[in-house]
Short mmCIF file of C-alpha atoms and ligand atoms in Angstrom, two decimals:
data_model
loop_
_atom_site.label_atom_id
_atom_site.label_comp_id
_atom_site.label_asym_id
_atom_site.label_seq_id
_atom_site.Cartn_x
_atom_site.Cartn_y
_atom_site.Cartn_z
CA MET A 1 0.00 0.00 0.00
CA ALA A 2 1.43 3.39 -1.00
CA GLY A 3 2.75 5.50 1.82
CA THR A 4 2.85 2.77 4.43
CA THR A 5 5.32 0.23 5.65
CA ILE A 6 4.09 -3.21 4.73
CA CYS A 7 5.02 -5.75 7.36
CA HIS A 8 4.42 -9.42 6.75
CA ARG A 9 4.31 -11.82 9.63
CA ALA A 10 5.03 -15.47 8.98
CA PRO A 11 2.27 -17.95 9.78
CA LEU A 12 3.27 -20.27 12.59
CA SER A 13 3.24 -23.22 10.21
CA LEU A 14 6.26 -21.87 8.33
CA SER A 15 9.77 -23.16 8.80
CA LEU A 16 11.66 -23.44 12.07
CA LEU A 17 13.91 -20.68 10.82
CA ARG A 18 11.03 -18.24 10.83
CA ARG A 19 9.59 -19.48 14.11
CA ARG A 20 12.99 -18.97 15.72
CA SER A 21 12.74 -15.29 14.87
CA TYR A 22 9.66 -15.01 17.04
CA VAL A 23 11.18 -16.98 19.89
CA ARG A 24 14.33 -14.92 19.96
CA HIS A 25 12.66 -11.58 19.52
CA PRO A 26 9.66 -11.18 21.77
CA SER A 27 9.16 -7.69 20.38
CA LEU A 28 7.67 -9.63 17.41
CA LEU A 29 9.87 -7.89 14.90
CA PRO A 30 8.39 -8.72 11.52
CA VAL A 31 10.17 -11.55 9.76
CA TYR A 32 10.47 -9.20 6.88
CA SER A 33 9.32 -5.74 5.98
CA GLN A 34 9.05 -4.12 2.61
CA LEU A 35 9.41 -0.39 2.62
CA SER A 36 7.49 2.20 0.72
CA THR A 37 9.02 5.46 -0.45
CA ASP A 38 7.31 7.39 2.33
CA THR A 39 10.01 8.65 4.65
CA ALA A 40 7.60 8.45 7.56
CA SER A 41 7.67 4.68 7.20
CA LYS A 42 11.42 4.49 7.41
CA GLY A 43 13.56 3.82 10.47
CA LYS A 44 14.75 6.49 12.89
CA GLU A 45 17.39 8.66 11.23
CA PHE A 46 20.88 7.30 11.86
CA GLU A 47 23.09 9.59 13.88
CA GLY A 48 26.85 9.26 13.77
CA ARG A 49 29.73 8.55 11.44
CA VAL A 50 29.54 5.79 8.87
CA GLY A 51 32.48 3.67 7.72
CA PHE A 52 32.59 1.78 4.43
CA LEU A 53 35.20 -0.89 3.64
CA GLY A 54 35.50 -2.21 0.08
CA ILE A 55 35.01 0.32 -2.69
CA GLY A 56 34.41 -2.09 -5.57
CA ILE A 57 31.59 -2.42 -8.10
CA MET A 58 29.00 -2.52 -5.32
CA GLY A 59 30.69 -0.72 -2.44
CA CYS A 60 31.38 2.41 -4.49
CA PRO A 61 27.76 3.26 -5.41
CA MET A 62 26.49 2.17 -1.99
CA ALA A 63 28.91 4.48 -0.18
CA LEU A 64 28.19 7.23 -2.70
CA ASN A 65 24.48 7.10 -1.91
CA LEU A 66 25.27 7.56 1.78
CA ILE A 67 27.49 10.55 0.96
CA LYS A 68 24.79 12.03 -1.28
CA ALA A 69 22.31 11.64 1.58
CA GLY A 70 24.55 13.87 3.68
CA TYR A 71 26.21 11.32 5.95
CA ASP A 72 29.72 11.68 7.27
CA VAL A 73 31.31 8.70 5.48
CA THR A 74 34.84 7.36 5.96
CA ILE A 75 36.10 4.82 3.43
CA TRP A 76 38.90 2.32 2.92
CA ASN A 77 39.81 0.05 0.03
CA ARG A 78 42.77 -2.29 -0.42
CA THR A 79 43.53 -0.53 -3.70
CA LYS A 80 43.50 3.05 -2.51
CA SER A 81 43.09 4.63 -5.96
CA LYS A 82 39.52 3.32 -6.12
CA CYS A 83 38.68 5.70 -3.25
CA ASP A 84 39.73 8.82 -5.14
CA ASN A 85 36.35 9.67 -6.71
CA LEU A 86 34.50 9.31 -3.43
CA ILE A 87 37.12 11.38 -1.60
CA ASN A 88 36.59 14.12 -4.19
CA LEU A 89 32.87 13.87 -3.48
CA GLY A 90 33.31 14.36 0.26
CA ALA A 91 34.29 11.01 1.75
CA LYS A 92 37.00 10.86 4.40
CA TYR A 93 39.70 8.22 4.08
CA GLU A 94 41.54 6.09 6.63
CA PRO A 95 44.48 3.83 5.71
CA THR A 96 43.25 0.66 7.49
CA PRO A 97 39.93 -1.04 8.30
CA ALA A 98 40.86 -0.71 11.99
CA GLN A 99 41.15 3.06 11.68
CA VAL A 100 37.83 3.31 9.86
CA ALA A 101 36.08 1.25 12.52
CA SER A 102 37.76 3.24 15.26
CA SER A 103 36.66 6.58 13.85
CA CYS A 104 33.09 5.55 12.96
CA ASP A 105 29.97 4.53 14.87
CA VAL A 106 28.90 1.93 12.33
CA THR A 107 31.07 0.32 9.66
CA PHE A 108 29.84 -1.48 6.54
CA ALA A 109 31.99 -3.98 4.63
CA MET A 110 31.44 -5.02 0.99
CA ILE A 111 34.29 -7.43 0.27
CA ALA A 112 34.84 -10.07 -2.42
CA ASP A 113 34.57 -13.45 -0.73
CA PRO A 114 34.72 -15.33 2.59
CA ALA A 115 38.51 -15.26 2.95
CA SER A 116 38.87 -11.56 2.18
CA ALA A 117 35.78 -10.56 4.21
CA ALA A 118 37.25 -12.41 7.20
CA ALA A 119 40.67 -10.84 6.66
CA VAL A 120 39.26 -7.31 6.47
CA ALA A 121 37.32 -7.90 9.68
CA THR A 122 39.73 -9.98 11.75
CA GLY A 123 43.15 -9.86 10.05
CA GLU A 124 46.11 -7.55 10.59
CA ASN A 125 44.77 -4.00 11.01
CA GLY A 126 41.32 -5.51 10.64
CA ALA A 127 38.13 -3.74 11.60
CA ILE A 128 37.73 -5.49 14.94
CA GLN A 129 40.83 -3.73 16.21
CA GLY A 130 38.90 -0.47 15.98
CA LEU A 131 35.57 -1.77 17.26
CA GLY A 132 34.25 -1.58 20.80
CA SER A 133 31.18 -1.09 22.91
CA GLY A 134 28.49 0.99 21.21
CA LYS A 135 29.83 0.43 17.71
CA GLY A 136 28.33 -1.70 14.95
CA TYR A 137 29.74 -3.78 12.10
CA VAL A 138 27.51 -4.59 9.14
CA ASP A 139 28.88 -7.08 6.63
CA VAL A 140 27.09 -6.77 3.30
CA SER A 141 29.46 -9.09 1.41
CA THR A 142 28.22 -12.42 0.05
CA VAL A 143 29.82 -15.07 2.23
CA ASP A 144 28.85 -18.42 3.73
CA GLY A 145 27.20 -18.73 7.13
CA ALA A 146 30.32 -20.11 8.81
CA THR A 147 32.37 -17.07 7.81
CA SER A 148 29.61 -14.74 8.88
CA LYS A 149 29.40 -16.43 12.29
CA LEU A 150 33.18 -16.25 12.68
CA ILE A 151 33.16 -12.52 11.94
CA CYS A 152 30.17 -12.09 14.28
CA GLU A 153 31.99 -13.80 17.17
CA SER A 154 35.10 -11.67 16.66
CA VAL A 155 33.02 -8.49 16.54
CA GLN A 156 31.06 -9.45 19.65
CA LYS A 157 34.28 -10.13 21.58
CA THR A 158 35.01 -6.41 21.25
CA ARG A 159 31.50 -5.74 22.69
CA ALA A 160 30.39 -4.23 19.39
CA SER A 161 27.28 -5.49 17.56
CA PHE A 162 27.12 -7.41 14.32
CA LEU A 163 24.60 -7.57 11.49
CA GLU A 164 24.99 -9.63 8.33
CA ALA A 165 23.24 -7.95 5.43
CA PRO A 166 24.11 -9.37 2.01
CA VAL A 167 22.27 -7.75 -0.87
CA SER A 168 20.23 -8.91 -3.80
CA GLY A 169 20.55 -6.59 -6.78
CA SER A 170 23.53 -5.63 -8.88
CA LYS A 171 25.48 -2.55 -9.96
CA LYS A 172 22.50 -0.55 -11.31
CA PRO A 173 20.23 -1.19 -8.32
CA ALA A 174 23.19 -0.23 -6.11
CA GLU A 175 23.52 3.05 -8.03
CA ASP A 176 19.78 3.64 -7.83
CA GLY A 177 19.47 2.78 -4.12
CA GLN A 178 17.27 -0.17 -5.02
CA LEU A 179 19.04 -3.06 -3.33
CA ILE A 180 17.30 -5.74 -1.28
CA PHE A 181 18.95 -6.34 2.11
CA LEU A 182 18.87 -9.86 3.57
CA THR A 183 19.75 -9.17 7.18
CA ALA A 184 20.27 -11.29 10.26
CA GLY A 185 21.89 -10.81 13.63
CA ASP A 186 21.69 -8.04 16.20
CA VAL A 187 18.18 -6.66 16.13
CA ALA A 188 19.08 -3.37 17.81
CA LEU A 189 21.77 -2.75 15.20
CA TYR A 190 19.28 -3.64 12.46
CA GLU A 191 16.95 -0.97 13.76
CA ARG A 192 19.78 1.50 14.30
CA VAL A 193 20.99 1.27 10.69
CA ALA A 194 17.53 0.94 9.10
CA SER A 195 17.63 4.47 7.71
CA LEU A 196 21.02 3.75 6.11
CA LEU A 197 19.73 0.53 4.55
CA ASP A 198 16.76 2.48 3.25
CA ILE A 199 19.05 4.91 1.45
CA MET A 200 20.94 2.08 -0.25
CA GLY A 201 18.02 -0.23 -0.80
CA LYS A 202 14.35 -0.57 -1.61
CA SER A 203 13.56 -3.29 0.92
CA ARG A 204 15.04 -5.15 3.84
CA PHE A 205 14.30 -8.55 5.25
CA TYR A 206 15.18 -9.45 8.83
CA LEU A 207 15.76 -13.21 8.95
CA GLY A 208 16.77 -13.98 12.52
CA ASP A 209 20.03 -15.63 13.51
CA VAL A 210 23.37 -14.88 11.86
CA GLY A 211 23.78 -17.30 8.97
CA ASN A 212 20.22 -16.96 7.72
CA GLY A 213 21.00 -13.85 5.66
CA ALA A 214 23.97 -15.60 4.08
CA ALA A 215 21.89 -18.71 3.40
CA MET A 216 19.07 -16.72 1.79
CA LYS A 217 21.56 -14.86 -0.41
CA LEU A 218 23.24 -18.10 -1.50
CA VAL A 219 19.93 -19.74 -2.38
CA VAL A 220 18.92 -16.71 -4.45
CA ASN A 221 22.25 -16.63 -6.29
CA MET A 222 22.18 -20.40 -6.80
CA ILE A 223 18.88 -19.98 -8.64
CA MET A 224 20.28 -17.02 -10.58
CA GLY A 225 23.42 -18.90 -11.66
CA SER A 226 21.37 -21.83 -12.96
CA MET A 227 18.94 -19.50 -14.73
CA MET A 228 21.78 -17.77 -16.54
CA ALA A 229 23.35 -21.09 -17.57
CA SER A 230 20.03 -22.35 -18.89
CA PHE A 231 19.37 -19.08 -20.73
CA SER A 232 22.80 -19.36 -22.34
CA GLU A 233 21.97 -22.84 -23.61
CA GLY A 234 18.71 -21.54 -25.02
CA LEU A 235 20.34 -18.65 -26.87
CA LEU A 236 22.91 -20.93 -28.48
CA LEU A 237 20.42 -23.67 -29.33
CA ALA A 238 18.07 -21.14 -30.92
CA GLU A 239 20.87 -19.79 -33.04
CA LYS A 240 22.07 -23.29 -34.04
CA VAL A 241 18.62 -24.24 -35.37
CA GLY A 242 18.38 -21.04 -37.37
CA LEU A 243 16.31 -18.88 -35.05
CA ASP A 244 17.14 -15.26 -34.26
CA PRO A 245 18.27 -15.25 -30.60
CA ASN A 246 17.08 -11.65 -30.29
CA VAL A 247 13.57 -12.88 -31.04
CA LEU A 248 14.01 -15.56 -28.38
CA VAL A 249 14.85 -12.81 -25.87
CA GLU A 250 11.66 -11.00 -26.85
CA VAL A 251 9.52 -14.15 -26.66
CA VAL A 252 10.93 -15.02 -23.23
CA SER A 253 10.31 -11.47 -22.03
CA GLN A 254 6.59 -11.77 -22.76
CA GLY A 255 5.97 -15.12 -21.15
CA ALA A 256 5.81 -16.80 -17.76
CA ILE A 257 9.59 -17.25 -17.54
CA SER A 258 10.23 -13.55 -18.09
CA ALA A 259 12.90 -12.13 -15.79
CA PRO A 260 14.51 -8.68 -15.87
CA MET A 261 17.89 -10.40 -16.07
CA TYR A 262 17.09 -11.95 -19.46
CA SER A 263 15.86 -8.72 -21.05
CA LEU A 264 18.74 -6.78 -19.53
CA LYS A 265 21.59 -9.10 -20.46
CA GLY A 266 20.20 -11.05 -23.44
CA PRO A 267 20.86 -8.47 -26.20
CA ALA A 268 24.48 -8.00 -25.07
CA MET A 269 25.00 -11.77 -24.83
CA VAL A 270 23.81 -12.16 -28.43
CA LYS A 271 26.56 -9.67 -29.37
CA ALA A 272 29.05 -11.60 -27.21
CA THR A 273 29.68 -8.58 -24.98
CA TYR A 274 29.70 -8.88 -21.22
CA PRO A 275 30.07 -5.48 -19.51
CA THR A 276 30.72 -6.37 -15.88
CA ALA A 277 27.98 -5.76 -13.36
CA PHE A 278 28.34 -9.01 -11.42
CA PRO A 279 31.77 -10.59 -11.96
CA LEU A 280 31.66 -14.20 -13.12
CA LYS A 281 34.17 -15.20 -10.43
CA HIS A 282 31.72 -14.06 -7.76
CA GLN A 283 28.85 -16.02 -9.30
CA GLN A 284 31.01 -19.16 -9.30
CA LYS A 285 31.99 -18.43 -5.69
CA ASP A 286 28.31 -18.22 -4.76
CA LEU A 287 27.49 -21.51 -6.50
CA ARG A 288 30.41 -23.14 -4.70
CA LEU A 289 29.15 -21.83 -1.38
CA ALA A 290 25.58 -22.90 -2.19
CA LEU A 291 26.84 -26.41 -2.92
CA GLY A 292 28.48 -26.44 0.50
CA LEU A 293 25.27 -25.21 2.10
CA ALA A 294 23.27 -27.93 0.34
CA GLU A 295 25.74 -30.61 1.36
CA SER A 296 25.49 -29.51 4.98
CA VAL A 297 21.80 -30.50 4.97
CA SER A 298 22.02 -33.36 2.43
CA GLN A 299 19.90 -31.51 -0.12
CA PRO A 300 20.58 -32.57 -3.73
CA ILE A 301 21.05 -29.59 -6.07
CA PRO A 302 22.17 -31.28 -9.33
CA ILE A 303 21.17 -28.38 -11.61
CA ALA A 304 23.26 -25.93 -9.59
CA ALA A 305 26.14 -28.42 -9.50
CA ALA A 306 26.09 -28.65 -13.31
CA ALA A 307 25.90 -24.86 -13.61
CA ASN A 308 28.85 -24.53 -11.26
CA GLU A 309 30.95 -26.70 -13.58
CA LEU A 310 30.11 -24.38 -16.45
CA TYR A 311 31.21 -21.30 -14.52
CA LYS A 312 34.43 -23.09 -13.62
CA VAL A 313 35.10 -23.71 -17.32
CA ALA A 314 34.41 -20.02 -18.01
CA LYS A 315 36.89 -19.05 -15.29
CA SER A 316 39.51 -21.30 -16.83
CA GLN A 317 38.93 -19.43 -20.09
CA GLY A 318 40.01 -16.19 -18.41
CA LEU A 319 36.48 -14.80 -18.00
CA SER A 320 36.56 -14.31 -14.21
CA ASP A 321 36.30 -10.53 -14.32
CA GLN A 322 33.73 -10.40 -17.12
CA ASP A 323 30.05 -10.27 -16.24
CA PHE A 324 28.63 -13.64 -15.19
CA SER A 325 26.62 -13.72 -18.44
CA ALA A 326 29.95 -14.57 -20.13
CA VAL A 327 29.26 -18.12 -18.94
CA ILE A 328 27.72 -18.57 -22.40
CA GLU A 329 31.28 -18.63 -23.78
CA ALA A 330 31.93 -21.90 -21.93
CA LEU A 331 29.17 -23.52 -23.97
CA LYS A 332 30.56 -22.17 -27.22
CA ALA A 333 33.91 -23.72 -26.39
CA LYS A 334 32.24 -27.04 -25.61
CA LEU A 335 30.43 -27.02 -28.93
CA GLN A 336 33.71 -26.48 -30.78
CA ASN A 337 35.37 -29.48 -29.10
N1 NDP B 1 28.45 -7.06 -8.40
C1 NDP B 1 27.26 -7.50 -8.03
O1 NDP B 1 26.30 -7.48 -8.82
C2 NDP B 1 27.01 -8.00 -6.66
C3 NDP B 1 28.03 -8.43 -5.83
N2 NDP B 1 27.74 -8.89 -4.59
C4 NDP B 1 28.78 -9.34 -3.68
O2 NDP B 1 29.40 -8.18 -3.19
C5 NDP B 1 30.78 -8.42 -2.89
C6 NDP B 1 31.64 -7.42 -3.64
O3 NDP B 1 31.36 -7.59 -5.00
P1 NDP B 1 31.71 -6.52 -6.12
O4 NDP B 1 31.69 -5.16 -5.58
O5 NDP B 1 30.85 -6.88 -7.27
O6 NDP B 1 33.16 -7.00 -6.46
P2 NDP B 1 34.53 -6.23 -6.71
O7 NDP B 1 35.42 -7.32 -7.18
O8 NDP B 1 34.33 -5.03 -7.54
O9 NDP B 1 34.94 -5.74 -5.26
C7 NDP B 1 35.55 -6.58 -4.35
C8 NDP B 1 36.05 -5.77 -3.19
O10 NDP B 1 36.73 -6.66 -2.29
C9 NDP B 1 38.05 -6.15 -2.09
N3 NDP B 1 38.97 -7.24 -1.83
C10 NDP B 1 39.15 -8.37 -2.55
N4 NDP B 1 40.09 -9.16 -1.99
C11 NDP B 1 40.52 -8.50 -0.90
C12 NDP B 1 41.48 -8.80 0.10
N5 NDP B 1 42.19 -9.94 0.09
N6 NDP B 1 41.67 -7.90 1.09
C13 NDP B 1 40.97 -6.75 1.12
N7 NDP B 1 40.05 -6.41 0.21
C14 NDP B 1 39.83 -7.28 -0.79
C15 NDP B 1 38.39 -5.43 -3.36
O11 NDP B 1 39.48 -4.57 -3.16
P3 NDP B 1 40.42 -4.14 -4.41
O12 NDP B 1 39.69 -3.02 -5.09
O13 NDP B 1 41.69 -3.74 -3.80
O14 NDP B 1 40.55 -5.35 -5.29
C16 NDP B 1 37.08 -4.71 -3.61
O15 NDP B 1 36.93 -3.60 -2.79
C17 NDP B 1 31.02 -9.88 -3.27
O16 NDP B 1 30.86 -10.67 -2.13
C18 NDP B 1 29.89 -10.16 -4.26
O17 NDP B 1 29.57 -11.52 -4.33
C19 NDP B 1 26.46 -8.91 -4.10
C20 NDP B 1 25.43 -8.48 -4.87
C21 NDP B 1 25.63 -8.03 -6.22
O1 SSN B 2 25.16 -11.24 -6.05
C1 SSN B 2 24.80 -10.69 -7.10
C2 SSN B 2 23.40 -10.53 -7.41
C3 SSN B 2 23.16 -9.84 -8.69
C4 SSN B 2 21.70 -9.55 -8.85
O2 SSN B 2 20.91 -9.78 -7.91
O3 SSN B 2 21.33 -9.07 -9.92
#
C-alpha cells in the first residue's frame, strides 16, 4: 500500500527458521518488511559517522548514496586509488579497516569473498581492532554462514554489535538505491541502521540468527546462476537451429519465464559482450558456497552443480572478471570441441 510500511508476519506453520525469529525476539519484529518510499515509514534517522570498507563495483555506489544523503562517510579500500572519486565527493579516508572502525559509529563492509571478508574484519589492522562497545559492524558481502558467524563472534568479543546484510541486486540497483537487504543478527543494530539501509536499498528482510542472511543470499544466487546457464543454452540452441536469438529474448520477455535479467543481459549476450555488473568469479563463488550449504543439509542440487561446472570452465577461459553472463562462452567452447 502506498505511503505505508508493509510488514508481513510469517504464519506459525512456516519453517523453524522463521519461528525462531519469534522466539528470539519477543518484540515480534516482523520476519520481513518491505518499505514504501514514504520517509515516515522508514527507520529512525541514523546519527553518527559511517564507515565503508570495500570500494568495488558494489561498495562504491552504496557508499556514494550515503554521501549524497549527507552522511559523514569514511572509506577504505585495499587498492586506494579506487577511493579517489568518493574522496573528491566528500568522503573521508583512513588507511586501514581498523582506523575506519575506530573513527566511525557503524562500519559497513562489501568485500569479495569469505577469505577476504574475514581478513578485512579480523586480520592484521582488521576492523575489529577499531571496534568496541556501542559500535556496529555490518557485513554486506556475500559469504557463507560459517564465515559470517566467525566474523560475528570476533566483533562481539570487542562488545560491538554485528549484522549480516548481504544484498540482492547488482550494480545498477546499487547506483539507484534499489538493493534488497537480507539481514540477520543483532536486532538493535538492524533498527539502528535501518535508515542507512533504506538509502541504499528498496527493501530489507530481517531473517533472525546470523547465517540466515547468508543462506538466503546463496539460495537466491544459486537460482540465478542456474537460470543464466540455462538461458545461455537456449540462446545458443536457438541460433544453431536457425532462429534469431534476439527474437528468443523478446519471446521469453513476454511469457511466464520472463525475468529482468534476461531482457537486460540477453541483447548483449547475443553480441558476445559482457560489460561487468556481477563478476563471473563471484557467481562461481556463490554456487560453490551454495553447494556447501546444500551438502550440509544433504539436499541434492544437481542443476546448480552442473551450472557450477560451467562457470568453472568459463573461469579457466580467463572470463573471471567479465560479467557472469559470459558463462555462455563456456558452452561455445564445448560445442567447438
Ligand atoms: N556485483 C554485483 O552485482 C554483486 C556483488 N555482490 C557481492 O558483493 C561483494 C563485492 O562484490 P563486487 O563489488 O561486485 O566486487 P569487486 O570485485 O568489484 O569488489 C571486491 C572488493 O573486495 C576487495 N577485496 C578483494 N580481496 C581483498 C582482500 N584480500 N583484502 C581486502 N580487500 C579485498 C576489493 O578490493 P580491491 O579493489 O583492492 O581489489 C574490492 O573492494 C562480493 O561478495 C559479491 O559476491 C552482491 C550483490 C551483487
Ligand atoms: O550477487 C549478485 C546478485 C546480482 C543480482 O541480484 O542481480
